[in-house]
Amino acid sequence: MTLNVNRTKAIEDQFGMWVRCHDGSLLATGALQGSTITIWDTKTGEEKFRLNAPDFLHDPEFSQSGNVFAAVGESGVHFWETKTGQKGDILKIDGQQTYGFGNLRISGKGERVIYTRSLFLNLQVFSQFYGWELDGLRKISSFEIPVRSQKSMRIVLSPNEELYCLWSPESAVLEIGSFSSNNLRHTALRGVAKLVEFMPDGKHIWILGELEEGQRQAIQIWNIEQEGLREVYIDLPPFFPFELRELGDYRKGWSKDEKIIKYGPPYHDGFVSPDGKLLALLSPCWDNKPRHQIDLFKIRDLKALFRLQLDFQTRDIQFSPSGTHLITERGNDLLPGASPPFPLLFATRSWIQEDDEDILAIPPAYQDLLRGIHGHTITFGDRFNGPLFVRLDEGMKTMTA
């Protein structure tokens, strides 16, 4: 399916930025440093609305349900209702005149918008958190999430977006708060956190921590409802057997980090399957070029299931909604003459039973056009025709347009 785009305008002026809603049915596109956002129906390829603001827009985002769309402008945060295209109140912070790069989070049905403002260009580290409560297209109140630490803080929201957790990679303490009360809880960790996320059930938090001795990592899972109850604490091995440890002289030529030389690269990202049973941890791997590898575990006992070696660096890895497949995008690395064809969609549970068989392979002609995936929809870029969307039926081994 291709979008019915305006062929008289440069594609870059229409698709300099885009974001899909959670179920993939709507697509928002716009030019970089533009003031107009187009909402597309991805099932028909037809333009649904054009949303206009008085200034440049950036950091676009849909609510979980897709009924609200918002973007940051120079004068404030603008939001629209996607069923009618009607524009809501401009959301502003008292005393602030301009709004720079940051990040937006919108609650499931659009009742709450949270804007995290960064003092740095690293959009993963934020120092100020603001929000607004909405009633339809009207703002009914505003709030600020207090930050009591002098350290650069990060924020994660629970699946129902009623709870939030503030944490810092420089601190061994988590702050867990609620939007509906003033209760604030502190949880002390062993070591420091490298990654903090809510579990899919919204009742637990899992932490990828780096231990004080700096040579090991650990997974901690905390029960939010029972304060102070740590249900799981498991030391990770000193990373999986690292096939390049024998190449110490090669590594020492460009790395002064004896810990990495000895133990291999640490995990730096991770994600949990929708059913909360599987944990995937991502780490870099080097030989002739940078690439990534994924280790898959059973989350309750961290029993290692398998390692997935990627021949590329990736920017986005996630589980499919059912949790039965692992999907990723290629990133920017070119793979000329790749053989076998570039694998995109990998099975998890079923892969173990199918003798490492890839579930899907992208034809070589499409590899350099791959832009990203969301759920079962893969996006390919086309500089002449705009984005091309390919939908997958889970478990199939061929692409269907």
CSV table of C-alpha atoms in Angstrom, one decimal:
chain,number,residue,atom,x,y,z
A,1,MET,CA,0.0,0.0,0.0
A,2,THR,CA,1.4,3.4,-0.9
A,3,LEU,CA,0.2,6.8,0.2
A,4,ASN,CA,-1.6,9.1,-2.3
A,5,VAL,CA,0.9,11.9,-1.9
A,6,ASN,CA,1.3,15.3,-3.7
A,7,ARG,CA,3.8,14.5,-6.4
A,8,THR,CA,4.5,18.2,-7.1
A,9,LYS,CA,6.2,18.7,-3.7
A,10,ALA,CA,9.5,17.2,-2.7
A,11,ILE,CA,9.1,14.1,-0.6
A,12,GLU,CA,11.4,15.5,2.1
A,13,ASP,CA,8.9,18.4,2.5
A,14,GLN,CA,6.1,16.0,3.3
A,15,PHE,CA,7.9,13.2,5.1
A,16,GLY,CA,10.8,14.8,6.9
A,17,MET,CA,9.4,13.3,10.1
A,18,TRP,CA,6.6,10.7,10.8
A,19,VAL,CA,5.2,8.7,13.6
A,20,ARG,CA,2.6,5.9,13.6
A,21,CYS,CA,-0.1,5.3,16.2
A,22,HIS,CA,0.1,2.2,18.3
A,23,ASP,CA,-2.1,-0.1,16.2
A,24,GLY,CA,-0.5,1.3,12.9
A,25,SER,CA,-3.8,2.5,11.5
A,26,LEU,CA,-2.8,6.2,11.4
A,27,LEU,CA,0.4,7.9,10.3
A,28,ALA,CA,1.4,11.5,11.0
A,29,THR,CA,3.9,13.1,8.6
A,30,GLY,CA,5.4,16.5,8.3
A,31,ALA,CA,8.4,18.5,7.1
A,32,LEU,CA,11.3,19.1,9.4
A,33,GLN,CA,10.8,22.7,10.7
A,34,GLY,CA,7.3,22.7,9.3
A,35,SER,CA,4.1,23.9,10.8
A,36,THR,CA,1.7,21.4,9.1
A,37,ILE,CA,1.1,17.8,10.1
A,38,THR,CA,-0.8,15.4,7.8
A,39,ILE,CA,-2.7,12.5,9.3
A,40,TRP,CA,-3.0,9.5,6.9
A,41,ASP,CA,-5.3,6.4,7.0
A,42,THR,CA,-2.7,3.7,6.4
A,43,LYS,CA,-5.4,1.1,5.3
A,44,THR,CA,-6.5,3.3,2.4
A,45,GLY,CA,-3.5,5.5,1.8
A,46,GLU,CA,-5.8,8.5,1.9
A,47,GLU,CA,-5.1,11.8,3.6
A,48,LYS,CA,-7.4,12.2,6.6
A,49,PHE,CA,-6.6,15.6,8.0
A,50,ARG,CA,-4.1,18.4,7.8
A,51,LEU,CA,-3.3,19.9,11.2
A,52,ASN,CA,-1.9,23.4,11.3
A,53,ALA,CA,0.0,25.2,14.0
A,54,PRO,CA,1.3,28.8,14.2
A,55,ASP,CA,4.9,27.7,14.5
A,56,PHE,CA,7.4,24.9,13.8
A,57,LEU,CA,6.4,21.5,15.1
A,58,HIS,CA,8.6,18.7,16.4
A,59,ASP,CA,8.5,15.6,18.7
A,60,PRO,CA,5.1,14.3,17.4
A,61,GLU,CA,3.3,11.6,19.3
A,62,PHE,CA,0.0,9.7,19.4
A,63,SER,CA,-1.9,8.5,22.5
A,64,GLN,CA,-2.0,4.8,23.1
A,65,SER,CA,-5.5,4.6,21.7
A,66,GLY,CA,-4.7,6.8,18.7
A,67,ASN,CA,-7.5,9.3,19.4
A,68,VAL,CA,-5.2,12.2,20.4
A,69,PHE,CA,-2.2,13.5,18.5
A,70,ALA,CA,0.2,16.1,19.9
A,71,ALA,CA,3.4,17.9,18.9
A,72,VAL,CA,5.7,20.5,20.5
A,73,GLY,CA,5.8,23.9,18.9
A,74,GLU,CA,7.8,27.1,19.7
A,75,SER,CA,4.8,28.5,21.6
A,76,GLY,CA,3.7,25.4,23.5
A,77,VAL,CA,2.4,21.9,23.1
A,78,HIS,CA,-0.4,21.5,20.4
A,79,PHE,CA,-2.8,18.7,20.3
A,80,TRP,CA,-5.7,17.5,18.1
A,81,GLU,CA,-8.5,14.9,18.2
A,82,THR,CA,-7.8,12.5,15.4
A,83,LYS,CA,-11.4,11.5,14.7
A,84,THR,CA,-12.5,15.0,13.7
A,85,GLY,CA,-9.2,16.9,13.3
A,86,GLN,CA,-10.3,19.5,15.9
A,87,LYS,CA,-7.5,21.4,17.7
A,88,GLY,CA,-7.4,21.6,21.5
A,89,ASP,CA,-6.0,24.3,23.8
A,90,ILE,CA,-2.3,25.2,23.5
A,91,LEU,CA,-0.6,23.7,26.5
A,92,LYS,CA,1.9,26.1,28.1
A,93,ILE,CA,4.2,26.1,31.1
A,94,ASP,CA,3.9,29.1,33.4
A,95,GLY,CA,6.7,31.6,32.7
A,96,GLN,CA,8.1,29.8,29.7
A,97,GLN,CA,8.1,31.5,26.3
A,98,THR,CA,9.8,29.0,24.1
A,99,TYR,CA,9.8,25.2,24.0
A,100,GLY,CA,12.8,23.2,22.8
A,101,PHE,CA,13.5,19.6,22.1
A,102,GLY,CA,12.1,17.1,24.6
A,103,ASN,CA,9.7,14.3,24.5
A,104,LEU,CA,5.9,13.8,24.8
A,105,ARG,CA,4.0,11.0,26.5
A,106,ILE,CA,0.2,10.9,26.2
A,107,SER,CA,-1.9,8.6,28.4
A,108,GLY,CA,-4.0,5.8,26.8
A,109,LYS,CA,-7.1,7.8,25.9
A,110,GLY,CA,-5.5,11.2,25.9
A,111,GLU,CA,-6.5,12.4,29.3
A,112,ARG,CA,-3.0,13.4,30.3
A,113,VAL,CA,0.0,14.9,28.4
A,114,ILE,CA,3.5,14.8,29.9
A,115,TYR,CA,6.3,16.9,28.4
A,116,THR,CA,9.8,16.2,29.4
A,117,ARG,CA,12.2,19.0,28.8
A,118,SER,CA,15.9,18.3,28.3
A,119,LEU,CA,18.8,20.7,28.9
A,120,PHE,CA,20.9,18.5,26.7
A,121,LEU,CA,20.5,17.1,23.2
A,122,ASN,CA,20.6,13.6,24.6
A,123,LEU,CA,16.9,13.1,24.6
A,124,GLN,CA,17.1,10.2,26.9
A,125,VAL,CA,18.1,12.3,29.9
A,126,PHE,CA,15.7,14.9,31.2
A,127,SER,CA,15.8,17.3,34.0
A,128,GLN,CA,12.3,18.8,34.1
A,129,PHE,CA,8.9,17.1,33.8
A,130,TYR,CA,5.6,18.9,33.2
A,131,GLY,CA,2.1,17.7,32.5
A,132,TRP,CA,-1.5,18.7,31.8
A,133,GLU,CA,-4.8,17.0,32.5
A,134,LEU,CA,-7.3,17.2,29.6
A,135,ASP,CA,-11.0,16.9,29.2
A,136,GLY,CA,-11.6,16.4,25.5
A,137,LEU,CA,-10.1,19.4,23.8
A,138,ARG,CA,-9.9,21.5,27.0
A,139,LYS,CA,-7.0,21.8,29.4
A,140,ILE,CA,-8.4,21.5,32.9
A,141,SER,CA,-5.2,21.6,35.0
A,142,SER,CA,-1.4,21.5,34.9
A,143,PHE,CA,1.2,20.0,37.1
A,144,GLU,CA,4.9,19.5,37.6
A,145,ILE,CA,6.6,16.3,38.6
A,146,PRO,CA,9.1,17.3,41.3
A,147,VAL,CA,12.7,16.3,40.9
A,148,ARG,CA,14.5,16.3,44.2
A,149,SER,CA,17.8,15.1,42.9
A,150,GLN,CA,20.6,17.2,41.5
A,151,LYS,CA,21.5,14.4,39.1
A,152,SER,CA,20.1,14.1,35.5
A,153,MET,CA,17.0,12.2,35.8
A,154,ARG,CA,15.0,9.9,33.5
A,155,ILE,CA,11.3,9.0,33.7
A,156,VAL,CA,9.3,5.9,32.8
A,157,LEU,CA,5.5,5.6,33.0
A,158,SER,CA,3.4,2.5,33.9
A,159,PRO,CA,1.3,0.9,31.2
A,160,ASN,CA,-1.8,2.6,32.5
A,161,GLU,CA,0.2,5.8,32.9
A,162,GLU,CA,-1.0,6.3,36.5
A,163,LEU,CA,2.4,5.7,38.1
A,164,TYR,CA,5.8,7.1,37.2
A,165,CYS,CA,9.3,6.2,38.2
A,166,LEU,CA,12.2,8.7,38.3
A,167,TRP,CA,15.7,7.2,38.2
A,168,SER,CA,19.3,8.2,37.3
A,169,PRO,CA,22.2,6.1,36.1
A,170,GLU,CA,24.2,8.0,38.7
A,171,SER,CA,22.0,6.9,41.6
A,172,ALA,CA,21.1,3.7,43.5
A,173,VAL,CA,17.7,5.0,44.4
A,174,LEU,CA,14.4,4.9,42.5
A,175,GLU,CA,11.5,7.3,43.2
A,176,ILE,CA,8.1,5.9,42.4
A,177,GLY,CA,5.1,8.3,42.4
A,178,SER,CA,1.4,8.4,41.5
A,179,PHE,CA,-0.5,11.0,39.6
A,180,SER,CA,-3.6,10.5,41.8
A,181,SER,CA,-1.9,11.0,45.1
A,182,ASN,CA,1.1,12.6,46.8
A,183,ASN,CA,2.6,9.3,47.8
A,184,LEU,CA,6.3,9.0,46.9
A,185,ARG,CA,8.2,5.8,47.6
A,186,HIS,CA,12.0,5.3,47.4
A,187,THR,CA,13.6,2.0,46.5
A,188,ALA,CA,17.2,1.3,47.2
A,189,LEU,CA,19.1,-0.8,44.7
A,190,ARG,CA,22.3,-2.7,44.9
A,191,GLY,CA,24.7,-0.9,42.5
A,192,VAL,CA,23.3,1.6,40.0
A,193,ALA,CA,20.6,1.3,37.4
A,194,LYS,CA,21.5,1.1,33.7
A,195,LEU,CA,17.8,0.6,32.6
A,196,VAL,CA,14.5,0.8,34.5
A,197,GLU,CA,11.1,-0.2,33.0
A,198,PHE,CA,7.7,-1.2,34.2
A,199,MET,CA,6.6,-4.8,33.6
A,200,PRO,CA,3.6,-5.2,31.3
A,201,ASP,CA,1.3,-6.0,34.3
A,202,GLY,CA,2.0,-2.5,35.7
A,203,LYS,CA,2.6,-4.0,39.2
A,204,HIS,CA,6.3,-4.6,38.9
A,205,ILE,CA,9.4,-2.7,37.9
A,206,TRP,CA,12.4,-4.5,36.4
A,207,ILE,CA,15.9,-3.0,36.6
A,208,LEU,CA,19.1,-3.8,34.7
A,209,GLY,CA,21.7,-2.9,37.3
A,210,GLU,CA,25.5,-2.6,37.3
A,211,LEU,CA,26.9,-3.9,40.5
A,212,GLU,CA,29.3,-1.9,42.6
A,213,GLU,CA,32.3,-4.0,41.7
A,214,GLY,CA,31.7,-3.1,38.1
A,215,GLN,CA,32.3,-6.5,36.7
A,216,ARG,CA,28.8,-7.9,36.8
A,217,GLN,CA,25.3,-6.9,36.1
A,218,ALA,CA,22.0,-8.1,37.7
A,219,ILE,CA,18.3,-8.1,37.1
A,220,GLN,CA,16.1,-6.9,39.9
A,221,ILE,CA,12.3,-7.1,39.8
A,222,TRP,CA,10.4,-5.2,42.5
A,223,ASN,CA,6.7,-5.5,43.5
A,224,ILE,CA,5.2,-2.0,43.5
A,225,GLU,CA,2.1,-2.9,45.5
A,226,GLN,CA,4.1,-4.5,48.3
A,227,GLU,CA,6.6,-1.8,49.3
A,228,GLY,CA,10.2,-3.0,49.7
A,229,LEU,CA,9.5,-6.5,48.3
A,230,ARG,CA,12.1,-7.6,45.8
A,231,GLU,CA,10.7,-10.7,44.2
A,232,VAL,CA,13.6,-11.5,41.9
A,233,TYR,CA,17.3,-10.7,42.2
A,234,ILE,CA,19.6,-12.6,39.9
A,235,ASP,CA,23.2,-11.9,39.1
A,236,LEU,CA,23.9,-12.1,35.4
A,237,PRO,CA,26.9,-14.1,34.4
A,238,PRO,CA,29.9,-12.0,33.5
A,239,PHE,CA,28.2,-11.8,30.1
A,240,PHE,CA,28.0,-14.7,27.7
A,241,PRO,CA,31.2,-16.3,26.5
A,242,PHE,CA,32.6,-13.6,24.3
A,243,GLU,CA,34.0,-15.0,21.1
A,244,LEU,CA,36.5,-12.1,20.7
A,245,ARG,CA,38.2,-12.4,24.1
A,246,GLU,CA,41.0,-14.2,22.5
A,247,LEU,CA,41.6,-11.2,20.3
A,248,GLY,CA,42.9,-9.2,23.3
A,249,ASP,CA,45.7,-7.5,21.3
A,250,TYR,CA,43.2,-6.3,18.7
A,251,ARG,CA,40.8,-5.0,21.3
A,252,LYS,CA,43.6,-3.3,23.3
A,253,GLY,CA,44.6,-1.4,20.2
A,254,TRP,CA,41.6,0.8,20.5
A,255,SER,CA,40.0,0.1,24.0
A,256,LYS,CA,41.5,1.1,27.3
A,257,ASP,CA,38.6,-0.5,29.2
A,258,GLU,CA,40.1,-3.6,30.8
A,259,LYS,CA,36.7,-4.6,32.1
A,260,ILE,CA,35.3,-4.9,28.6
A,261,ILE,CA,38.4,-6.7,27.3
A,262,LYS,CA,38.1,-9.3,30.1
A,263,TYR,CA,34.4,-9.8,30.3
A,264,GLY,CA,33.0,-8.6,27.0
A,265,PRO,CA,30.6,-5.7,26.4
A,266,PRO,CA,27.9,-5.2,29.0
A,267,TYR,CA,24.2,-5.2,28.2
A,268,HIS,CA,22.9,-1.7,27.5
A,269,ASP,CA,19.3,-2.2,26.6
A,270,GLY,CA,16.5,-4.7,27.2
A,271,PHE,CA,12.8,-5.3,26.8
A,272,VAL,CA,10.2,-7.7,28.1
A,273,SER,CA,7.6,-9.7,26.1
A,274,PRO,CA,4.0,-8.6,26.4
A,275,ASP,CA,3.1,-11.6,28.5
A,276,GLY,CA,6.0,-10.8,30.9
A,277,LYS,CA,7.7,-14.2,30.5
A,278,LEU,CA,10.7,-13.4,28.3
A,279,LEU,CA,13.5,-10.9,28.7
A,280,ALA,CA,15.7,-9.9,25.8
A,281,LEU,CA,19.0,-8.1,26.5
A,282,LEU,CA,21.0,-6.2,23.9
A,283,SER,CA,24.7,-5.8,23.8
A,284,PRO,CA,27.2,-4.6,21.2
A,285,CYS,CA,29.7,-7.0,19.6
A,286,TRP,CA,32.7,-6.1,17.5
A,287,ASP,CA,34.8,-8.0,15.0
A,288,ASN,CA,35.5,-6.3,11.6
A,289,LYS,CA,32.5,-3.9,12.2
A,290,PRO,CA,30.1,-2.9,14.9
A,291,ARG,CA,27.1,-5.1,15.3
A,292,HIS,CA,24.6,-6.2,18.0
A,293,GLN,CA,23.6,-9.4,19.7
A,294,ILE,CA,20.5,-10.3,21.6
A,295,ASP,CA,20.4,-12.8,24.5
A,296,LEU,CA,16.9,-14.2,25.4
A,297,PHE,CA,16.1,-15.4,28.9
A,298,LYS,CA,13.1,-16.7,30.8
A,299,ILE,CA,12.5,-13.8,33.1
A,300,ARG,CA,11.7,-15.6,36.4
A,301,ASP,CA,14.9,-17.6,36.6
A,302,LEU,CA,17.0,-16.0,33.8
A,303,LYS,CA,17.5,-19.3,32.2
A,304,ALA,CA,19.3,-18.5,28.9
A,305,LEU,CA,17.4,-19.6,25.9
A,306,PHE,CA,19.5,-18.6,22.9
A,307,ARG,CA,21.7,-15.8,21.5
A,308,LEU,CA,20.7,-14.0,18.3
A,309,GLN,CA,23.8,-12.7,16.4
A,310,LEU,CA,23.0,-9.7,14.2
A,311,ASP,CA,25.2,-8.7,11.3
A,312,PHE,CA,24.3,-5.0,11.8
A,313,GLN,CA,23.7,-2.3,14.4
A,314,THR,CA,20.0,-1.7,15.1
A,315,ARG,CA,18.0,1.3,16.5
A,316,ASP,CA,14.8,-0.5,17.3
A,317,ILE,CA,14.1,-4.0,18.7
A,318,GLN,CA,10.8,-5.1,20.1
A,319,PHE,CA,8.6,-8.1,20.6
A,320,SER,CA,5.5,-8.6,18.4
A,321,PRO,CA,2.2,-8.0,20.3
A,322,SER,CA,1.8,-11.8,20.9
A,323,GLY,CA,5.3,-12.2,22.2
A,324,THR,CA,6.0,-15.0,19.8
A,325,HIS,CA,8.3,-13.1,17.5
A,326,LEU,CA,11.2,-10.6,17.8
A,327,ILE,CA,11.3,-7.8,15.3
A,328,THR,CA,14.0,-5.3,14.5
A,329,GLU,CA,15.0,-2.7,12.0
A,330,ARG,CA,18.4,-2.7,10.3
A,331,GLY,CA,19.5,0.8,11.2
A,332,ASN,CA,21.9,2.7,8.8
A,333,ASP,CA,24.4,-0.1,7.9
A,334,LEU,CA,24.4,-1.1,4.3
A,335,LEU,CA,24.7,-4.8,3.6
A,336,PRO,CA,25.7,-5.1,-0.1
A,337,GLY,CA,25.4,-8.6,-1.5
A,338,ALA,CA,24.0,-9.9,1.7
A,339,SER,CA,23.5,-13.7,1.5
A,340,PRO,CA,21.3,-15.2,2.8
A,341,PRO,CA,18.7,-12.4,2.4
A,342,PHE,CA,18.5,-10.0,5.3
A,343,PRO,CA,16.5,-11.5,8.2
A,344,LEU,CA,14.1,-9.1,9.8
A,345,LEU,CA,11.5,-11.0,11.8
A,346,PHE,CA,12.7,-13.7,14.1
A,347,ALA,CA,10.7,-16.2,16.1
A,348,THR,CA,11.4,-16.6,19.8
A,349,ARG,CA,9.7,-19.6,21.3
A,350,SER,CA,8.9,-21.2,18.0
A,351,TRP,CA,12.4,-20.4,16.6
A,352,ILE,CA,13.9,-22.8,19.2
A,353,GLN,CA,11.7,-25.6,17.9
A,354,GLU,CA,12.3,-24.8,14.3
A,355,ASP,CA,16.1,-25.3,14.2
A,356,ASP,CA,17.0,-21.6,13.9
A,357,GLU,CA,14.8,-21.0,10.8
A,358,ASP,CA,14.2,-17.4,10.0
A,359,ILE,CA,10.6,-16.5,9.9
A,360,LEU,CA,11.0,-13.7,7.4
A,361,ALA,CA,13.6,-12.4,5.0
A,362,ILE,CA,13.6,-9.0,3.2
A,363,PRO,CA,14.4,-9.2,-0.5
A,364,PRO,CA,17.8,-7.5,-1.2
A,365,ALA,CA,16.2,-4.9,-3.4
A,366,TYR,CA,14.3,-3.5,-0.3
A,367,GLN,CA,17.1,-3.7,2.2
A,368,ASP,CA,18.4,-0.2,1.7
A,369,LEU,CA,14.8,1.3,1.9
A,370,LEU,CA,13.9,-0.2,5.3
A,371,ARG,CA,12.9,2.6,7.6
A,372,GLY,CA,11.2,0.9,10.6
A,373,ILE,CA,8.5,-1.4,11.9
A,374,HIS,CA,5.6,-1.2,14.3
A,375,GLY,CA,3.6,-4.2,15.3
A,376,HIS,CA,3.1,-6.2,12.1
A,377,THR,CA,3.6,-3.2,9.8
A,378,ILE,CA,7.0,-2.6,8.1
A,379,THR,CA,7.8,0.7,6.6
A,380,PHE,CA,10.0,1.2,3.5
A,381,GLY,CA,11.1,4.6,2.3
A,382,ASP,CA,10.7,5.6,-1.3
A,383,ARG,CA,12.1,9.0,-2.2
A,384,PHE,CA,9.7,9.3,-5.1
A,385,ASN,CA,6.4,7.8,-3.9
A,386,GLY,CA,6.6,8.3,-0.1
A,387,PRO,CA,6.5,5.5,2.5
A,388,LEU,CA,5.4,2.0,1.5
A,389,PHE,CA,3.8,-0.1,4.1
A,390,VAL,CA,3.9,-3.9,4.2
A,391,ARG,CA,1.6,-5.8,6.6
A,392,LEU,CA,2.6,-9.2,8.0
A,393,ASP,CA,0.4,-12.0,9.1
A,394,GLU,CA,2.2,-13.4,12.1
A,395,GLY,CA,3.9,-16.7,11.4
A,396,MET,CA,3.9,-16.2,7.6
A,397,LYS,CA,7.2,-16.3,5.8
A,398,THR,CA,6.3,-14.0,2.9
A,399,MET,CA,5.5,-10.4,2.7
A,400,THR,CA,2.0,-9.2,1.7
A,401,ALA,CA,1.3,-5.7,0.5
